[in-house]
Amino acid sequence: TEMFEAPAESMGLTLHVESIPTIVEGKNRHHLRQVLNNLLDNAIKFTPAGGRIDVRLAHDTAAGQAVLTVANTGAGIDAADLPLIFERFYQCDKSRQREQGKRGTGLGLSICQTIVEAHGGTIGVRSVPDEQTTLTVTLPLAE
């Protein structure tokens, strides 16, 4: 998350990181880092100036899972788009994006889903229009 502090600050965003040390079953540490990078990059792209991004890593010992959440304030994601955002090349309504020059390829969340599922986890999204979008990744804890 440290490498995203300067870009967030330059966009007028508050990046708040709350973490609890957690060990997950990771087949490829680089790929797991890519998931966090993609989620933070999206949060920065789609959070308006003055907004907030919250990152939290916790462990649910009872369920045997690490739970990563990345939440950002802003326009949110339309309900019609929610079931589609993990599809390859899918991009939400262009009018809701911060700047047209900051559009991606529509592959980031699809890549995240593939990596998370390869590690035995899940990824999901919850969005409240004009309030907040939260992406949640669950991964098995190391034994």
mmCIF file of C-alpha atoms in Angstrom:
data_model
loop_
_atom_site.group_PDB
_atom_site.id
_atom_site.type_symbol
_atom_site.label_atom_id
_atom_site.label_comp_id
_atom_site.label_asym_id
_atom_site.label_seq_id
_atom_site.Cartn_x
_atom_site.Cartn_y
_atom_site.Cartn_z
ATOM 1 C CA THR A 1 0.000 0.000 0.000
ATOM 2 C CA GLU A 2 2.928 2.338 0.585
ATOM 3 C CA MET A 3 3.551 2.814 -3.131
ATOM 4 C CA PHE A 4 -0.009 4.127 -3.518
ATOM 5 C CA GLU A 5 0.267 6.818 -0.824
ATOM 6 C CA ALA A 6 1.840 9.447 -3.124
ATOM 7 C CA PRO A 7 -0.560 8.898 -6.055
ATOM 8 C CA ALA A 8 -3.549 9.045 -3.695
ATOM 9 C CA GLU A 9 -2.266 12.221 -2.083
ATOM 10 C CA SER A 10 -1.601 13.833 -5.475
ATOM 11 C CA MET A 11 -5.245 13.146 -6.410
ATOM 12 C CA GLY A 12 -6.491 14.755 -3.187
ATOM 13 C CA LEU A 13 -7.492 11.440 -1.618
ATOM 14 C CA THR A 14 -7.113 10.054 1.884
ATOM 15 C CA LEU A 15 -5.665 6.529 1.936
ATOM 16 C CA HIS A 16 -6.264 4.829 5.280
ATOM 17 C CA VAL A 17 -4.703 1.421 5.877
ATOM 18 C CA GLU A 18 -5.713 -0.734 8.829
ATOM 19 C CA SER A 19 -4.112 -4.134 8.978
ATOM 20 C CA ILE A 20 -3.644 -7.117 11.188
ATOM 21 C CA PRO A 21 -0.729 -9.412 10.305
ATOM 22 C CA THR A 22 -2.189 -12.369 8.472
ATOM 23 C CA ILE A 23 -0.606 -15.287 6.687
ATOM 24 C CA VAL A 24 -2.444 -16.692 3.685
ATOM 25 C CA GLU A 25 -1.856 -19.733 1.549
ATOM 26 C CA GLY A 26 -0.109 -18.117 -1.398
ATOM 27 C CA LYS A 27 1.038 -20.048 -4.428
ATOM 28 C CA ASN A 28 2.536 -16.894 -5.885
ATOM 29 C CA ARG A 29 3.217 -13.842 -3.719
ATOM 30 C CA HIS A 30 3.683 -11.647 -6.816
ATOM 31 C CA HIS A 31 0.185 -12.509 -8.025
ATOM 32 C CA LEU A 32 -1.361 -11.754 -4.636
ATOM 33 C CA ARG A 33 0.416 -8.394 -4.642
ATOM 34 C CA GLN A 34 -1.040 -7.768 -8.114
ATOM 35 C CA VAL A 35 -4.557 -8.227 -6.691
ATOM 36 C CA LEU A 36 -3.971 -5.520 -4.086
ATOM 37 C CA ASN A 37 -2.305 -3.268 -6.658
ATOM 38 C CA ASN A 38 -5.227 -3.603 -9.082
ATOM 39 C CA LEU A 39 -7.793 -2.907 -6.362
ATOM 40 C CA LEU A 40 -5.927 0.163 -5.111
ATOM 41 C CA ASP A 41 -5.323 1.454 -8.636
ATOM 42 C CA ASN A 42 -9.063 1.213 -9.378
ATOM 43 C CA ALA A 43 -9.945 2.889 -6.085
ATOM 44 C CA ILE A 44 -7.655 5.813 -6.875
ATOM 45 C CA LYS A 45 -9.020 6.119 -10.434
ATOM 46 C CA PHE A 46 -12.659 6.147 -9.383
ATOM 47 C CA THR A 47 -12.595 8.168 -6.167
ATOM 48 C CA PRO A 48 -13.242 11.888 -6.608
ATOM 49 C CA ALA A 49 -10.884 14.464 -5.059
ATOM 50 C CA GLY A 50 -11.535 14.807 -1.340
ATOM 51 C CA GLY A 51 -12.613 11.161 -1.157
ATOM 52 C CA ARG A 52 -11.354 8.349 1.023
ATOM 53 C CA ILE A 53 -9.973 4.885 0.386
ATOM 54 C CA ASP A 54 -9.931 2.392 3.243
ATOM 55 C CA VAL A 55 -7.846 -0.783 3.122
ATOM 56 C CA ARG A 56 -8.198 -3.441 5.779
ATOM 57 C CA LEU A 57 -6.657 -6.858 6.183
ATOM 58 C CA ALA A 58 -8.118 -8.989 8.932
ATOM 59 C CA HIS A 59 -8.292 -12.637 9.785
ATOM 60 C CA ASP A 60 -11.349 -14.686 10.532
ATOM 61 C CA THR A 61 -9.864 -17.519 12.549
ATOM 62 C CA ALA A 62 -13.182 -19.356 12.868
ATOM 63 C CA ALA A 63 -13.621 -19.458 9.096
ATOM 64 C CA GLY A 64 -9.898 -19.980 8.472
ATOM 65 C CA GLN A 65 -9.761 -16.980 6.154
ATOM 66 C CA ALA A 66 -7.897 -13.754 5.624
ATOM 67 C CA VAL A 67 -10.261 -10.961 4.576
ATOM 68 C CA LEU A 68 -9.015 -7.994 2.560
ATOM 69 C CA THR A 69 -11.368 -5.077 1.941
ATOM 70 C CA VAL A 70 -10.730 -2.053 -0.252
ATOM 71 C CA ALA A 71 -13.488 0.553 0.032
ATOM 72 C CA ASN A 72 -13.703 3.898 -1.705
ATOM 73 C CA THR A 73 -16.129 6.797 -1.614
ATOM 74 C CA GLY A 74 -17.652 8.196 -4.769
ATOM 75 C CA ALA A 75 -20.260 7.539 -7.423
ATOM 76 C CA GLY A 76 -20.327 3.799 -6.826
ATOM 77 C CA ILE A 77 -21.198 1.178 -9.409
ATOM 78 C CA ASP A 78 -24.648 0.934 -10.965
ATOM 79 C CA ALA A 79 -26.586 -2.166 -9.910
ATOM 80 C CA ALA A 80 -26.801 -3.264 -13.554
ATOM 81 C CA ASP A 81 -22.993 -3.242 -13.808
ATOM 82 C CA LEU A 82 -22.258 -5.156 -10.590
ATOM 83 C CA PRO A 83 -22.702 -8.682 -12.008
ATOM 84 C CA LEU A 84 -20.465 -7.817 -14.972
ATOM 85 C CA ILE A 85 -17.437 -6.081 -13.457
ATOM 86 C CA PHE A 86 -15.349 -9.267 -13.213
ATOM 87 C CA GLU A 87 -15.819 -10.076 -16.905
ATOM 88 C CA ARG A 88 -12.824 -9.566 -19.175
ATOM 89 C CA PHE A 89 -12.753 -6.186 -20.933
ATOM 90 C CA TYR A 90 -15.911 -4.957 -19.160
ATOM 91 C CA GLN A 91 -15.906 -1.258 -18.310
ATOM 92 C CA CYS A 92 -18.675 0.555 -16.466
ATOM 93 C CA ASP A 93 -20.412 3.658 -17.783
ATOM 94 C CA LYS A 94 -17.763 6.036 -19.106
ATOM 95 C CA SER A 95 -19.634 9.074 -17.760
ATOM 96 C CA ARG A 96 -18.919 7.943 -14.182
ATOM 97 C CA GLN A 97 -15.165 7.853 -14.658
ATOM 98 C CA ARG A 98 -12.947 10.529 -13.217
ATOM 99 C CA GLU A 99 -10.995 11.369 -16.371
ATOM 100 C CA GLN A 100 -11.237 9.726 -19.758
ATOM 101 C CA GLY A 101 -7.435 9.578 -19.933
ATOM 102 C CA LYS A 102 -7.359 7.239 -16.935
ATOM 103 C CA ARG A 103 -9.376 4.415 -18.421
ATOM 104 C CA GLY A 104 -7.942 0.953 -18.193
ATOM 105 C CA THR A 105 -8.403 -2.078 -20.373
ATOM 106 C CA GLY A 106 -11.190 -3.690 -18.374
ATOM 107 C CA LEU A 107 -8.920 -6.579 -17.403
ATOM 108 C CA GLY A 108 -7.912 -5.657 -13.830
ATOM 109 C CA LEU A 109 -10.834 -7.148 -11.927
ATOM 110 C CA SER A 110 -10.943 -10.207 -14.172
ATOM 111 C CA ILE A 111 -7.267 -10.805 -13.406
ATOM 112 C CA CYS A 112 -7.967 -10.321 -9.690
ATOM 113 C CA GLN A 113 -10.760 -12.884 -9.796
ATOM 114 C CA THR A 114 -8.574 -15.425 -11.605
ATOM 115 C CA ILE A 115 -5.711 -15.006 -9.112
ATOM 116 C CA VAL A 116 -7.958 -15.107 -6.042
ATOM 117 C CA GLU A 117 -9.796 -18.218 -7.229
ATOM 118 C CA ALA A 118 -6.472 -19.930 -8.088
ATOM 119 C CA HIS A 119 -5.532 -19.402 -4.431
ATOM 120 C CA GLY A 120 -8.790 -20.969 -3.212
ATOM 121 C CA GLY A 121 -10.453 -17.664 -2.376
ATOM 122 C CA THR A 122 -13.321 -15.466 -3.453
ATOM 123 C CA ILE A 123 -13.733 -11.849 -4.516
ATOM 124 C CA GLY A 124 -16.941 -9.855 -4.340
ATOM 125 C CA VAL A 125 -18.251 -6.326 -4.590
ATOM 126 C CA ARG A 126 -20.837 -4.255 -2.758
ATOM 127 C CA SER A 127 -21.730 -0.755 -3.883
ATOM 128 C CA VAL A 128 -24.061 1.934 -2.612
ATOM 129 C CA PRO A 129 -24.638 4.577 -5.318
ATOM 130 C CA ASP A 130 -23.158 7.993 -4.486
ATOM 131 C CA GLU A 131 -21.639 6.627 -1.263
ATOM 132 C CA GLN A 132 -19.170 3.753 -1.334
ATOM 133 C CA THR A 133 -17.899 0.729 -3.216
ATOM 134 C CA THR A 134 -16.264 -2.138 -1.317
ATOM 135 C CA LEU A 135 -14.358 -5.021 -2.853
ATOM 136 C CA THR A 136 -13.774 -7.974 -0.539
ATOM 137 C CA VAL A 137 -11.212 -10.723 -1.064
ATOM 138 C CA THR A 138 -11.181 -13.824 1.116
ATOM 139 C CA LEU A 139 -8.255 -16.254 1.086
ATOM 140 C CA PRO A 140 -7.489 -19.326 3.181
ATOM 141 C CA LEU A 141 -5.223 -18.783 6.170
ATOM 142 C CA ALA A 142 -1.965 -20.711 6.229
ATOM 143 C CA GLU A 143 -2.117 -23.809 8.365
#
